[in-house]
Coordinates of C-alpha atoms in Angstrom, one line a residue:
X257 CA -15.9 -35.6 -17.3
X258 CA -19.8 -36.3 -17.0
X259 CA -20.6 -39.6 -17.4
X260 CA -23.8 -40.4 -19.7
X261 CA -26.5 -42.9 -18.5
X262 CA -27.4 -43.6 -21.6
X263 CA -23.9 -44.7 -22.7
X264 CA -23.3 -47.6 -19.9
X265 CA -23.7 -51.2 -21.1
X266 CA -22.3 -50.1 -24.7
X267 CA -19.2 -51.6 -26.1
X268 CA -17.2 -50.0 -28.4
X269 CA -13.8 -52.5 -30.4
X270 CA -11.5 -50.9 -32.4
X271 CA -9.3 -53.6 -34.5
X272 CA -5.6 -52.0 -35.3
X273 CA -2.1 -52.9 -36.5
X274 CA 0.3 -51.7 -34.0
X275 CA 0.7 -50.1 -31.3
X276 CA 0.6 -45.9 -31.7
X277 CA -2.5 -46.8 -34.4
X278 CA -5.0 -46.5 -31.8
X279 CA -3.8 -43.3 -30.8
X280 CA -3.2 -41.9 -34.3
X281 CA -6.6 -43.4 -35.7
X282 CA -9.9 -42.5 -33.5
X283 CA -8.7 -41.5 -30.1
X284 CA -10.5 -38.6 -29.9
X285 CA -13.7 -40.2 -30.1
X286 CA -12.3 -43.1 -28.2
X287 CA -11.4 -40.5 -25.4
X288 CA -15.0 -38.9 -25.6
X289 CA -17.2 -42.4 -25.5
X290 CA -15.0 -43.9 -22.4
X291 CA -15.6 -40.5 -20.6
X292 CA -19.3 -41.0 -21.8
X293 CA -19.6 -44.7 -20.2
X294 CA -18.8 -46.7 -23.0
X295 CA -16.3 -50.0 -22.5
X296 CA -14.1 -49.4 -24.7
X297 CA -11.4 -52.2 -26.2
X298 CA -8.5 -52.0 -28.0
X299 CA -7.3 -55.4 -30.0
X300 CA -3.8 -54.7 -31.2
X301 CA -2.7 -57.1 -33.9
X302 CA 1.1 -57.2 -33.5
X303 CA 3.8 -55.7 -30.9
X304 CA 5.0 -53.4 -34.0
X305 CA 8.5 -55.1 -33.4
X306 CA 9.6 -53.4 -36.8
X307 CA 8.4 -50.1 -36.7
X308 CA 10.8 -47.7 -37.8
X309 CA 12.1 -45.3 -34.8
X310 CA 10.6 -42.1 -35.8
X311 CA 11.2 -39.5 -33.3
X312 CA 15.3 -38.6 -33.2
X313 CA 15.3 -38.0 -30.1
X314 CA 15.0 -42.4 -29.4
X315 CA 16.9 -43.2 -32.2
X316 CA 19.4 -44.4 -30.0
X317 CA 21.3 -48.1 -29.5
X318 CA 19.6 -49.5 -26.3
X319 CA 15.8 -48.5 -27.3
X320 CA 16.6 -50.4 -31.1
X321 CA 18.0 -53.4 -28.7
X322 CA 14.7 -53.1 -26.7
X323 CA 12.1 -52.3 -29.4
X324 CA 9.7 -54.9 -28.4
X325 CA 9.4 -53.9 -24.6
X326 CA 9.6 -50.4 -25.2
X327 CA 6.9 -50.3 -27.6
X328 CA 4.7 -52.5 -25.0
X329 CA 6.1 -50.1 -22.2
X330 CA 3.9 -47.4 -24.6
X331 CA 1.6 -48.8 -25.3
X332 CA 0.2 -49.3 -21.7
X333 CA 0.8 -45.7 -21.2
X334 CA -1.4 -45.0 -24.5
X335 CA -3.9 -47.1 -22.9
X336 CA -3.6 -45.7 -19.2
X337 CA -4.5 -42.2 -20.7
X338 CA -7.3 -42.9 -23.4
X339 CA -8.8 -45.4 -20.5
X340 CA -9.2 -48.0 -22.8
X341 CA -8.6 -52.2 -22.2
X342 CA -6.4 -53.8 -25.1
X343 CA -5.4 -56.8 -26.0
X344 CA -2.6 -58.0 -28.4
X345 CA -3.3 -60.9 -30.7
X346 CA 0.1 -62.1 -30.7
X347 CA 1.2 -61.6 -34.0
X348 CA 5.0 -60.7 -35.0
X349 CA 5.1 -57.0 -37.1
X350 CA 5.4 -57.0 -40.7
X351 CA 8.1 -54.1 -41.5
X352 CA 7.1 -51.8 -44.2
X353 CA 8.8 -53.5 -47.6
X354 CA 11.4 -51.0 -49.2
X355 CA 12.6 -50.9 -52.5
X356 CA 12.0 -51.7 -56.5
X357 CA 10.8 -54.0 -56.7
X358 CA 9.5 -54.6 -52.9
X359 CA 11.6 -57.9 -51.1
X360 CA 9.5 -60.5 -49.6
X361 CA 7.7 -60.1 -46.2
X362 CA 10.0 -61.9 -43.4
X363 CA 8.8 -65.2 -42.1
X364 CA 6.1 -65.9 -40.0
X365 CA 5.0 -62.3 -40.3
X366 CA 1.5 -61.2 -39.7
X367 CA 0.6 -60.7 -43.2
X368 CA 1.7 -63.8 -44.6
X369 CA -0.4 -65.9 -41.5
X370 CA -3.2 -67.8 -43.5
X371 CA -6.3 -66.0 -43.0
X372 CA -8.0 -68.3 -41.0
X373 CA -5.6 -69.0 -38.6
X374 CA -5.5 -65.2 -38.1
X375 CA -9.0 -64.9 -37.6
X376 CA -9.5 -67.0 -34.7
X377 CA -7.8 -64.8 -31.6
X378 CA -10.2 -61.7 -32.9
X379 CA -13.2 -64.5 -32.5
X380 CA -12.3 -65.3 -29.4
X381 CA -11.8 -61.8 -28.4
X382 CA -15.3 -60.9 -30.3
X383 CA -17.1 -63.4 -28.3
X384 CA -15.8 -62.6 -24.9
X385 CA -16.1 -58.6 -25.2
X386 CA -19.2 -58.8 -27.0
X387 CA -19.1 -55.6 -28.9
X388 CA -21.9 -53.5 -30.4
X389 CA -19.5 -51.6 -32.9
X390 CA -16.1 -52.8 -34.4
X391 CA -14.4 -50.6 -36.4
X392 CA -11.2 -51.1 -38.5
X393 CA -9.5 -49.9 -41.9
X394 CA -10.7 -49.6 -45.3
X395 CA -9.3 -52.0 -47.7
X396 CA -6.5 -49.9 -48.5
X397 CA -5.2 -50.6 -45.1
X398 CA -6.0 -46.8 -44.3
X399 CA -2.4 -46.8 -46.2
X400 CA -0.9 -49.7 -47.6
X401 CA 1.0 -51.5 -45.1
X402 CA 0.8 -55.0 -45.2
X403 CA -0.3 -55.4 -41.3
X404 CA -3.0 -53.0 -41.8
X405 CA -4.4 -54.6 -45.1
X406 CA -4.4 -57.8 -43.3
X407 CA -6.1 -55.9 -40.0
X408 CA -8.5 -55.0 -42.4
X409 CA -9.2 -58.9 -43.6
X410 CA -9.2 -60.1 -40.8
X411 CA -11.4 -57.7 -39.0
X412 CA -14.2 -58.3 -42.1
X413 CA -13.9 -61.7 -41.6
X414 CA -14.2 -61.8 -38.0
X415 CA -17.4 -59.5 -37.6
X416 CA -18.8 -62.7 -39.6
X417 CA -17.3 -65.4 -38.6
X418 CA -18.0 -64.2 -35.0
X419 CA -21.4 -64.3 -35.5
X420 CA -21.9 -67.6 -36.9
X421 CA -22.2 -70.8 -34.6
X422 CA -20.8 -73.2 -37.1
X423 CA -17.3 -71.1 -37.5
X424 CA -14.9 -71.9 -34.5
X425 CA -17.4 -73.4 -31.9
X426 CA -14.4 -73.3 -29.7
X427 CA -14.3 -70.0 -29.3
X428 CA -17.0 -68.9 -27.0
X429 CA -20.6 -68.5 -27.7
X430 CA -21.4 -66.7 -31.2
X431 CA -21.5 -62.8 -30.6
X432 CA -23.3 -60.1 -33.5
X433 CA -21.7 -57.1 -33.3
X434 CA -24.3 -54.8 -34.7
X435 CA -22.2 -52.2 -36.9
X436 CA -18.9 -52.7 -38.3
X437 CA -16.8 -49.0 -39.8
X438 CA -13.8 -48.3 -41.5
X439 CA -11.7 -45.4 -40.5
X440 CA -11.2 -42.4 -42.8
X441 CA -9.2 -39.9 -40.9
X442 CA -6.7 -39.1 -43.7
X443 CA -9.2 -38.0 -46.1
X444 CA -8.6 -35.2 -48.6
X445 CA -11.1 -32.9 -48.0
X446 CA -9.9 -33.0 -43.9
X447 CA -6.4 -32.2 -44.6
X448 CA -7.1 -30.0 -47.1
X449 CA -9.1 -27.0 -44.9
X450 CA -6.3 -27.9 -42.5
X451 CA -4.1 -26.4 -44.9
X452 CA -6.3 -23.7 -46.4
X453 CA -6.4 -22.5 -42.8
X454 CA -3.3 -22.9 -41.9
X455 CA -1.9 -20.7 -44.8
X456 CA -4.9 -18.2 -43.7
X457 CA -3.1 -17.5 -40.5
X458 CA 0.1 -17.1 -41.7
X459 CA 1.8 -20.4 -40.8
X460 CA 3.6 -22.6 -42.6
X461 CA 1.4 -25.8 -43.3
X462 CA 2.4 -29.6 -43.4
X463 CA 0.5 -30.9 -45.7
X464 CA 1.8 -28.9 -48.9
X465 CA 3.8 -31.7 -50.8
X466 CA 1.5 -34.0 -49.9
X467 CA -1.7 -32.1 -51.3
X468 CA 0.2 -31.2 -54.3
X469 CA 0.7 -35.1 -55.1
X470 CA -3.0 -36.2 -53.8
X471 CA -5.1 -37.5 -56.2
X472 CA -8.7 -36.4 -56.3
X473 CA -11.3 -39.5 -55.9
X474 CA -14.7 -38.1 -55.0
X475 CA -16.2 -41.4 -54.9
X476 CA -13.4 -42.2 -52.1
X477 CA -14.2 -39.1 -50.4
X478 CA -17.9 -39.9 -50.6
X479 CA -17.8 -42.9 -48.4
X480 CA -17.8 -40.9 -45.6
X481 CA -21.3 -41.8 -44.1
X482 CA -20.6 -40.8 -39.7
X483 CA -18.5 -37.7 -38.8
X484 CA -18.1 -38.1 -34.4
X485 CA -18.0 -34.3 -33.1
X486 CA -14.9 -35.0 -30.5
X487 CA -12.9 -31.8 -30.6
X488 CA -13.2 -31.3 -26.6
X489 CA -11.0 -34.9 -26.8
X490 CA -8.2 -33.7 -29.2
X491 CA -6.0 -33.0 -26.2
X492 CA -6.2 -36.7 -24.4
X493 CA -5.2 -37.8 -28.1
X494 CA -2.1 -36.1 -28.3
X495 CA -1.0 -37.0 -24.8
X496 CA -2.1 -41.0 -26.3
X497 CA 0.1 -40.3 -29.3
X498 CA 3.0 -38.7 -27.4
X499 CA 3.3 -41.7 -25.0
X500 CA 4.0 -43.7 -28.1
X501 CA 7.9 -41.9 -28.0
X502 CA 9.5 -44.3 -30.7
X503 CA 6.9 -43.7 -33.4
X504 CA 5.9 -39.6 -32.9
X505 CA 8.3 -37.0 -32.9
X506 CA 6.6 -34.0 -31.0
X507 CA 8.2 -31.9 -32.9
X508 CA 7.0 -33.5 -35.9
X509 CA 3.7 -32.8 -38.6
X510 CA 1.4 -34.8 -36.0
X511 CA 1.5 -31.2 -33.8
X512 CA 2.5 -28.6 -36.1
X513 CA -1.5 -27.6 -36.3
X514 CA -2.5 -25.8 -33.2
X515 CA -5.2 -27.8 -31.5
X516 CA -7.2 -24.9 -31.1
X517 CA -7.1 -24.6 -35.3
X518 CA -7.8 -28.1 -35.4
X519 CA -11.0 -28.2 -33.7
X520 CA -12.4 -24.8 -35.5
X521 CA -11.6 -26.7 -38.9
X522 CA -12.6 -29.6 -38.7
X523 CA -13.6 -31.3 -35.1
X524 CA -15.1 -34.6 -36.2
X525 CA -13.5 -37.8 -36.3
X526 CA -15.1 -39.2 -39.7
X527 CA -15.9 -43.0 -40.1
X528 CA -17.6 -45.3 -42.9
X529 CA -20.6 -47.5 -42.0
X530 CA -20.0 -50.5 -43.8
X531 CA -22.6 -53.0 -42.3
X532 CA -25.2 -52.7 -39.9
X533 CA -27.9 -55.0 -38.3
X534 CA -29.3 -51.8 -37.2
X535 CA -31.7 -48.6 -39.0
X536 CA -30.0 -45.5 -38.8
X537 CA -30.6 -42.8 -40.9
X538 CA -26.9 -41.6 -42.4
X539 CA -25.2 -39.0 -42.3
X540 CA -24.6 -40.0 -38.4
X541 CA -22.9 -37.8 -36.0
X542 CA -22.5 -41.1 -33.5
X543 CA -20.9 -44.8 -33.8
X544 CA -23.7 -46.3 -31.6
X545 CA -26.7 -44.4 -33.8
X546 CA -29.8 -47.0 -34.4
X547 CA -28.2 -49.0 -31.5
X548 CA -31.5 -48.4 -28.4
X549 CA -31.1 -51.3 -26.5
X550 CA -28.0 -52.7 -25.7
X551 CA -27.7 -56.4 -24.6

């Protein structure tokens, strides 16, 4: 992997809700700006302590027993292969609520801490890292999981309060980050000529059900202002989402697409600049665009 000159000195700081997310949510492009020279930082918001065991092949006694070490166990491995640093804020996993109507969120859960207690670790983390780009969910959550709505608050919040002297003096000296994004890897038009192409070639596509059941929102689509070219990367994601055993089943949707299909399709990793204290001209094809001399 060459390193680019240009790329050293820039810091890169995805927010996400649990472990496996940074690995199923930008690792691609993660994988393709560490090789590049980019410091690249990972803040975790919980240990994902009630994630549901999704491959069968762990759905066994002594991992449920374990769930919190194991899922830490992965997530250094996740981070050993994308060559990232992460931190974990320290907050306790939601669950997914399940039934009509939903029961209330446990205790003490990440989503129900108030929203400026929850804010202050990312500060902190903000102001020592000193990050030119943070990067997060949409206000959907990406889906709408509790944790990941409240990643999405609290990583808003953060890129301001971060920045301002009078907010949690405390914390470390204030920091600007310089562009803040929202993921949009799950968007329609993506998983669509996946399946168009898919179905070209004779194989049986994933994403059937689901497209038949997506609603169209053009405006949603629309946001869509940065696609990152990382298709050389796809490979280091899969072996960051694999080392996350618990949550992805390899013989699950995540790898019924050949890789090689993939990258043909559709081998961006597609964000939406949401603020910037930076011109660049959109679309963008890089996270760091408009961003010339790093401090």
């Amino acid at each position: 992997m060459t390193q680019h000159p240009s790329r050293a000195g820039l810091r890169l700081m995805h927010v996400h809700a649990h472990p496996d997310d940074e690995s199923s949510k930008g690792a691609a492009s993660t994988a393709m700006y560490v090789a590049q020279g980019v410091d690249v930082h990972v803040a975790t918001c919980t240990g994902g302590e009630r994630g549901s065991i999704l491959n069968p092949k762990m759905d066994r006694p002594d991992i449920l027993e374990n769930i919190t070490e194991i899922r830490r166990q992965e997530m250094e491995r996740a981070r050993d292969i994308l060559g990232i640093r992460q931190d974990w804020l320290g907050f306790i996993d939601s669950g997914w609520p399940e039934g009509d109507p939903k029961p209330p969120l446990p205790e003490g859960c990440f989503a129900l801490v108030p929203l400026e207690e929850a804010v202050a670790p990312l500060v902190r983390l903000i102001r020592e890292f000193r990050p030119h780009v943070l990067t997060t969910y949409d206000e959907r959550g990406g889906y709408p999981h509790p944790d990941h709505i409240k990643c999405h608050e609290i990583s808003v919040e953060a890129f301001r309060a971060a920045a301002d002297p009078d907010r949690y003096p405390e914390l470390g000296e204030p920091w600007q980050v310089l562009k803040l994004y929202y993921h949009h890897s799950f968007n329609k038009a993506r998983i669509q000529a996946t399946h168009d192409a898919m179905i070209a070639h004779g194989l049986e596509s994933p994403w059937a059900e689901r497209l038949a059941e997506w609603k169209d929102e053009p405006e949603w689509e629309a946001r869509v202002t940065t696609r990152v070219p990382c298709s050389d990367y796809f490979g280091v994601r899969d072996q960051a989402l694999l080392a996350h055993a618990t949550q992805i089943d390899p013989d699950g949707f995540w790898f019924a697409i050949p890789r090689e299909l993939q990258a043909e399709v559709w081998p961006t990793e597609d964000f939406e600049l949401v603020e910037s204290k930076v011109a660049s001209q959109l679309p963008e094809d890089d996270l760091f665009a408009g961003i010339t001399d790093p401090q």
